GROMACS .gro file of C-alpha atoms in nm:
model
  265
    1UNK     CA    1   8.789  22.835  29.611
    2UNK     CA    2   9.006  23.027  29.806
    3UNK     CA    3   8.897  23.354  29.957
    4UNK     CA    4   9.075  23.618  29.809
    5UNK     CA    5   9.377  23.777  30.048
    6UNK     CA    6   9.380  24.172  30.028
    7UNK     CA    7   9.723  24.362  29.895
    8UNK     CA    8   9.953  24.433  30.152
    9UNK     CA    9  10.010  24.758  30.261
   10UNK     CA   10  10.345  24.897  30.339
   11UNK     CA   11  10.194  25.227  30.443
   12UNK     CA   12   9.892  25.101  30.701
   13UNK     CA   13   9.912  25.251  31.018
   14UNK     CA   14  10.059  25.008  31.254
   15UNK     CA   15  10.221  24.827  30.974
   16UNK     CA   16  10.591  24.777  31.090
   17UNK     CA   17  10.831  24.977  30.924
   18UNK     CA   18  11.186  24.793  30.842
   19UNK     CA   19  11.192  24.744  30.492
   20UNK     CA   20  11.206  24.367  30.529
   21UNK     CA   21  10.932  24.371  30.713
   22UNK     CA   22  10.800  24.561  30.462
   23UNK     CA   23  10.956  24.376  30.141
   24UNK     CA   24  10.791  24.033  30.331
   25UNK     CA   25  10.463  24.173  30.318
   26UNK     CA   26  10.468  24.264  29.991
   27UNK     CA   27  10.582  23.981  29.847
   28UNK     CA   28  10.418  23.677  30.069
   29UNK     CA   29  10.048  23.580  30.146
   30UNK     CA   30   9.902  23.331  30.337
   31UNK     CA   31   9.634  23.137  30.197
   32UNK     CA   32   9.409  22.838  30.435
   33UNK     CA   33   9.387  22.577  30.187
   34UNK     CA   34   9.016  22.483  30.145
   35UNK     CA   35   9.029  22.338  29.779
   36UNK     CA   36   9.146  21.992  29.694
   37UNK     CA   37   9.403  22.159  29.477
   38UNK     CA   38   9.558  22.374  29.736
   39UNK     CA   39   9.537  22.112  30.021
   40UNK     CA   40   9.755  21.917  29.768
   41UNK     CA   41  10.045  22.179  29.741
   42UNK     CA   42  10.079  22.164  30.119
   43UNK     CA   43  10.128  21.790  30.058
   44UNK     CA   44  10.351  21.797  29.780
   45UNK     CA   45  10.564  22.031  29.981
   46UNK     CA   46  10.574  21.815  30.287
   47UNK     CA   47  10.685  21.551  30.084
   48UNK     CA   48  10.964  21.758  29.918
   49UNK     CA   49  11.086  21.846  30.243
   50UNK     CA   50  11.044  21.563  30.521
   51UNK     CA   51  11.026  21.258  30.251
   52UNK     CA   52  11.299  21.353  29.989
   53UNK     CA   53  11.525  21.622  30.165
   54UNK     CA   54  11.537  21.493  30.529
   55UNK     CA   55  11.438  21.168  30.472
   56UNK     CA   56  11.161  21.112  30.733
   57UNK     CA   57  10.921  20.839  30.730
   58UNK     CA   58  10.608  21.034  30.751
   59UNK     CA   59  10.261  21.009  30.644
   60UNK     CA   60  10.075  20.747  30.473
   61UNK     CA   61  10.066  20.613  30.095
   62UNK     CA   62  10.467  20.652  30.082
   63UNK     CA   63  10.489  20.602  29.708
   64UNK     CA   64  10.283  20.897  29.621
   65UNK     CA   65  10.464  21.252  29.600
   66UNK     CA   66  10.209  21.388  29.873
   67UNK     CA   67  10.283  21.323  30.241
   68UNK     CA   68   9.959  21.358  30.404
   69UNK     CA   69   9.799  21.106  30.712
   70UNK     CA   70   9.476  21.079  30.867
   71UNK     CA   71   9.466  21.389  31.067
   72UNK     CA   72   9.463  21.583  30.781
   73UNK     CA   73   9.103  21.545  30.745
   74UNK     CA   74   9.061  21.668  31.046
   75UNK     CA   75   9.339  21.975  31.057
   76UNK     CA   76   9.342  22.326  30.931
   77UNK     CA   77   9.606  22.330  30.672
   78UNK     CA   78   9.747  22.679  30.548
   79UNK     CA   79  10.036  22.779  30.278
   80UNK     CA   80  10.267  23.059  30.224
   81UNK     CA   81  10.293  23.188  29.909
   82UNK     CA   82  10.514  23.373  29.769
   83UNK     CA   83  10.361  23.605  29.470
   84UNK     CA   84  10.635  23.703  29.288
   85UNK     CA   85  10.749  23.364  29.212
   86UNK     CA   86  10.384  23.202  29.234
   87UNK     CA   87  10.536  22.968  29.474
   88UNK     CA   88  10.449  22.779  29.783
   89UNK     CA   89  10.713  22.902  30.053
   90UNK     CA   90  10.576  22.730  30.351
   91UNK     CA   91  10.310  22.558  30.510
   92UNK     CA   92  10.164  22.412  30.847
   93UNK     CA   93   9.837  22.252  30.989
   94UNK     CA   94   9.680  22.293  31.282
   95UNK     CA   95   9.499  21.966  31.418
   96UNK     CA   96   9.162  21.978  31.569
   97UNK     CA   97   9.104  21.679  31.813
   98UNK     CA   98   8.726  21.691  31.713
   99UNK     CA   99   8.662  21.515  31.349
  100UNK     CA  100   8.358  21.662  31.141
  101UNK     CA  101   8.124  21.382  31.266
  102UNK     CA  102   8.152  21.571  31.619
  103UNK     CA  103   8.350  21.279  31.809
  104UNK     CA  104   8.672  21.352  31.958
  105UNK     CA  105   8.992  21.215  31.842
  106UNK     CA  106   9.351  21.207  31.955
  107UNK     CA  107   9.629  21.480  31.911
  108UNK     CA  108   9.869  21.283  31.657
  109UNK     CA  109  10.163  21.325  31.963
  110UNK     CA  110   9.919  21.138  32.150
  111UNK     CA  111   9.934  20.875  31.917
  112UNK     CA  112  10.290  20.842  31.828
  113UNK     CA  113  10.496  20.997  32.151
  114UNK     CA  114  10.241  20.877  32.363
  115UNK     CA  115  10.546  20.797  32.582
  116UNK     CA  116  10.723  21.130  32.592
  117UNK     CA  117  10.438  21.318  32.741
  118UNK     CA  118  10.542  21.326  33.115
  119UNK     CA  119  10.400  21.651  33.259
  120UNK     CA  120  10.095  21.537  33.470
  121UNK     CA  121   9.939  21.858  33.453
  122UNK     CA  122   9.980  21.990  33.116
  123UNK     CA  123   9.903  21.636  32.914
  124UNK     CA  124   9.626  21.696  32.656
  125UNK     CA  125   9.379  21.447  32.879
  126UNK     CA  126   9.353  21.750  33.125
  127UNK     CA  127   9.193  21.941  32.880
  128UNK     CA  128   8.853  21.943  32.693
  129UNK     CA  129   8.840  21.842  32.359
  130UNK     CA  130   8.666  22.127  32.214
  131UNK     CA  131   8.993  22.360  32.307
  132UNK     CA  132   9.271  22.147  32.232
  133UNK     CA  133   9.482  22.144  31.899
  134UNK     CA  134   9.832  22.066  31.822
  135UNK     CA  135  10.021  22.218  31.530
  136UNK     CA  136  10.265  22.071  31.339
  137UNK     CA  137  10.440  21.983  30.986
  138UNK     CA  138  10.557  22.329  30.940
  139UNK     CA  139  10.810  22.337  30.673
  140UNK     CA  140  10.964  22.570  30.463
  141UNK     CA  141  11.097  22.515  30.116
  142UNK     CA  142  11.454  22.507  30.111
  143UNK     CA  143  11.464  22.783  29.872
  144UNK     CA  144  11.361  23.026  30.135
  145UNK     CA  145  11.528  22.929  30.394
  146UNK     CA  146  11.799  23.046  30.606
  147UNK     CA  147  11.992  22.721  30.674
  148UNK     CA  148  11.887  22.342  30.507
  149UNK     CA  149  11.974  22.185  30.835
  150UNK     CA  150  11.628  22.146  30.945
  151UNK     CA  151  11.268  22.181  30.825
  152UNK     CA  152  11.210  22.557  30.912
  153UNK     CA  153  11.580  22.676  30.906
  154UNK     CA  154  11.607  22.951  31.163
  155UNK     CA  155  11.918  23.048  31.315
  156UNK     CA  156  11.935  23.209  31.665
  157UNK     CA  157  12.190  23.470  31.496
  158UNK     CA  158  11.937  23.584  31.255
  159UNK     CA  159  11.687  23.710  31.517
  160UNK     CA  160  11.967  23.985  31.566
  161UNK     CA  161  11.990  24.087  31.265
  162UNK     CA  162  11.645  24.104  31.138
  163UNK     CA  163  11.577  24.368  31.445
  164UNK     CA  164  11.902  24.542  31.326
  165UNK     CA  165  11.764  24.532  30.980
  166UNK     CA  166  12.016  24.392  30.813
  167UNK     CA  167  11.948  24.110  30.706
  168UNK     CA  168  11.981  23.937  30.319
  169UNK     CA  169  11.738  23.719  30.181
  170UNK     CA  170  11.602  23.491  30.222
  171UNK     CA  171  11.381  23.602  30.526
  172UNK     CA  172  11.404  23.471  30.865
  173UNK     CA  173  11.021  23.620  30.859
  174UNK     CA  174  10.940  23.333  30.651
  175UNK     CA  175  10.995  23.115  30.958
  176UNK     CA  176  10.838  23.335  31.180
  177UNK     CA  177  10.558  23.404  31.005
  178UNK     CA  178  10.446  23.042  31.004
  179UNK     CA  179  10.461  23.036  31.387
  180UNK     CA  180  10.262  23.387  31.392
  181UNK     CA  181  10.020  23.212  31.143
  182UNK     CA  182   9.987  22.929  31.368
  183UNK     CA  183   9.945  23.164  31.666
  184UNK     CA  184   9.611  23.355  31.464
  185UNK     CA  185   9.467  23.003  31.335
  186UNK     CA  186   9.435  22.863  31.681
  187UNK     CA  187   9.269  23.148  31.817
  188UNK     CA  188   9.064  23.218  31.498
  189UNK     CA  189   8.926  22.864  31.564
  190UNK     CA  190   8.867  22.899  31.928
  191UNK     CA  191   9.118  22.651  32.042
  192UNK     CA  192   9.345  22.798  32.357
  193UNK     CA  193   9.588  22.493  32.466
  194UNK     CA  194   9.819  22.400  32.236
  195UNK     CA  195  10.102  22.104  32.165
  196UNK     CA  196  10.362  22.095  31.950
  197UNK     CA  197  10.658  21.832  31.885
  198UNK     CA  198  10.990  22.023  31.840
  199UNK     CA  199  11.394  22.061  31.870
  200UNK     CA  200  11.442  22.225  32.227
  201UNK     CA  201  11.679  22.408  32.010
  202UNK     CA  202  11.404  22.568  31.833
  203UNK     CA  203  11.198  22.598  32.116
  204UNK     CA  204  11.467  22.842  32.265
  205UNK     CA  205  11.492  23.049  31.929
  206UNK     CA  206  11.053  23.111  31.958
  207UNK     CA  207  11.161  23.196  32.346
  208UNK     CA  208  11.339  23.496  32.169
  209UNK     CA  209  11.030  23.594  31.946
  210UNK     CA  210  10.827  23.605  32.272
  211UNK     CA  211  10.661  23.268  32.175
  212UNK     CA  212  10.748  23.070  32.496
  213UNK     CA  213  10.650  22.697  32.464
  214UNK     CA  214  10.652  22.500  32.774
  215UNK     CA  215  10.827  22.157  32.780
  216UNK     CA  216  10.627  21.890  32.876
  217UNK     CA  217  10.826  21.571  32.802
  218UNK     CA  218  11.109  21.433  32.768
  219UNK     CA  219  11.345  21.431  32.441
  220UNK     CA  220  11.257  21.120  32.257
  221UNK     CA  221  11.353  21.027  31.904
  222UNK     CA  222  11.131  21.163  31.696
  223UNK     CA  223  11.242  21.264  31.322
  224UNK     CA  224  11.520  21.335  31.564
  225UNK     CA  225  11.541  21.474  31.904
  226UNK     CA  226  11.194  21.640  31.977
  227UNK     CA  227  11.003  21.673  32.283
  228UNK     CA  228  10.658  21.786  32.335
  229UNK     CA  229  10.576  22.167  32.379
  230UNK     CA  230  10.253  22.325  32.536
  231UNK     CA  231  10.164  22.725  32.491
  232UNK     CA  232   9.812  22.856  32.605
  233UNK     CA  233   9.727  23.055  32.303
  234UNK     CA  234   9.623  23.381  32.478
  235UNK     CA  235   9.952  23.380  32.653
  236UNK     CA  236  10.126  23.327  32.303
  237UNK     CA  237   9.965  23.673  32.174
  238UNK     CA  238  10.041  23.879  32.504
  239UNK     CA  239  10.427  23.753  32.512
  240UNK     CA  240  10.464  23.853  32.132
  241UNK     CA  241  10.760  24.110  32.122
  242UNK     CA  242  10.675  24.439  32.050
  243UNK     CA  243  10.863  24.441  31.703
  244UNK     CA  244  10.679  24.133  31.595
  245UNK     CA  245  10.289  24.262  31.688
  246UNK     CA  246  10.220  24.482  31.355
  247UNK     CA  247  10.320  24.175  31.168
  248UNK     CA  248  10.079  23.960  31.376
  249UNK     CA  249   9.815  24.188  31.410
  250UNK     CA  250   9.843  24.205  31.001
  251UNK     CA  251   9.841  23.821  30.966
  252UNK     CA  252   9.556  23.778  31.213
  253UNK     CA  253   9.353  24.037  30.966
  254UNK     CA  254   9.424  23.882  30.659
  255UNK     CA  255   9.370  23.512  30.785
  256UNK     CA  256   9.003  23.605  30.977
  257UNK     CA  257   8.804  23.596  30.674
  258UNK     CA  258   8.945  23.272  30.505
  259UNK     CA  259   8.859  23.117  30.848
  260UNK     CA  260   8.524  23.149  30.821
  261UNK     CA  261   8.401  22.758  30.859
  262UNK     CA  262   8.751  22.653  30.807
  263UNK     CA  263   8.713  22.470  31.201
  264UNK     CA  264   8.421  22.254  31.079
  265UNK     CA  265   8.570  22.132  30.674
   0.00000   0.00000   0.00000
């Protein structure tokens, strides 16, 4: 069952203030899937976005409605809900290279881009196991997204206008939140070095947000052009814009307790 997330407050000190920042925090949650149940809604809307909207040939057991793959029994896998709706908004995992019988396992970029990983020094065999972790298969339903022309829909332009607060919805905080989410989960479960596959497009639009992901191969063809990403964790929380902190600082709070275990289920 899943551990209860705490009302947001508009009002709590440190809480940012532009309504909405404040209209996102009232109206989403995030929720670490523990149950077979909720792991299953991640799955169902991974499916509905990289099997049936973008057409990707992901995951395993393709003529089920659930794209999942072996590292999910191994990952962290977390949902955004949206209350007012009772709807799934988002999702991501976060893969620990370390399976529950203790013995280490490959990042899944390791696996399939094996061949795009080109930085010598920042390769995930430079690195013990027990800190590693890669995060991936964010998505966000197309209902709350900003554009359909990707998975997570996130337009340079709207970074602008969420600081000037005028902004329509959907949220680009829906987005953002998943990469802030991301940001807590990995240091909740005392990983620090982190890969990602992603557009270099997007990887310039987290630059923005203060999240600045390192390149560290070369742009393959990958669900289109990707190329592998690197961020040391700590960094990630110290380069966090100012205007994005209270948000952080509030996801980080309401993800700590949920965590408890979540790095060994």
């Amino acid at each position: 069952m899943e551990t209860p997330h705490p009302k947001s407050n508009p009002s709590e000190r440190g809480m940012p203030q532009g309504d909405r920042v404040r209209e996102f925090l009232e109206q989403y949650r995030f929720v670490i899937a523990r149950s077979r149940e909720s792991r299953y809604r991640a799955y169902a809307l991974r499916h509905k976005v990289f099997r049936e909207e973008l057409r990707y040939a992901l995951g395993e057991d393709t003529g089920t409605p659930f794209e999942k793959d072996a590292h999910d029994k191994h990952s962290i896998l977390c949902l955004l809900h949206h209350t007012g709706s009772d709807r799934d908004a988002g999702c991501l995992r976060v893969v620990l290279p370390i399976g529950n019988d203790g013995q280490p396992r490959s990042l899944p970029l390791e696996e399939s881009c094996a061949h795009g990983l080109t930085d010598p020094q920042l390769h995930p065999d430079r690195f013990e196991h027990s800190s590693l972790c890669e995060v991936s298969r964010l998505a966000v339903h197309p209902d709350f997204r900003r554009t359909r022309d990707c998975a997570l829909g996130l337009r340079e332009n709207d970074l602008q206008l969420l600081e000037e607060n005028r902004l329509l919805p959907p949220s680009p905080l829906v987005t953002l939140s998943l990469f802030l989410a991301a940001t807590a989960i990995v240091g909740l479960a005392g990983r620090r070095h982190v890969f990602a596959m992603m557009e270099p497009r997007f990887a310039r639009l987290l630059k923005i947000s203060g999240l600045e992901f390192r390149r560290v191969g070369d742009v393959i063809d990958y669900c289109g052009p990707r190329a592998a990403y690197y961020i040391d964790q700590h960094q990630a929380e110290r380069g966090l814009q100012s205007s994005l902190r209270p948000l952080y600082r509030h996801i980080k709070t309401s993800l700590a307790p949920q965590m408890l275990g979540a790095a060994h289920t």
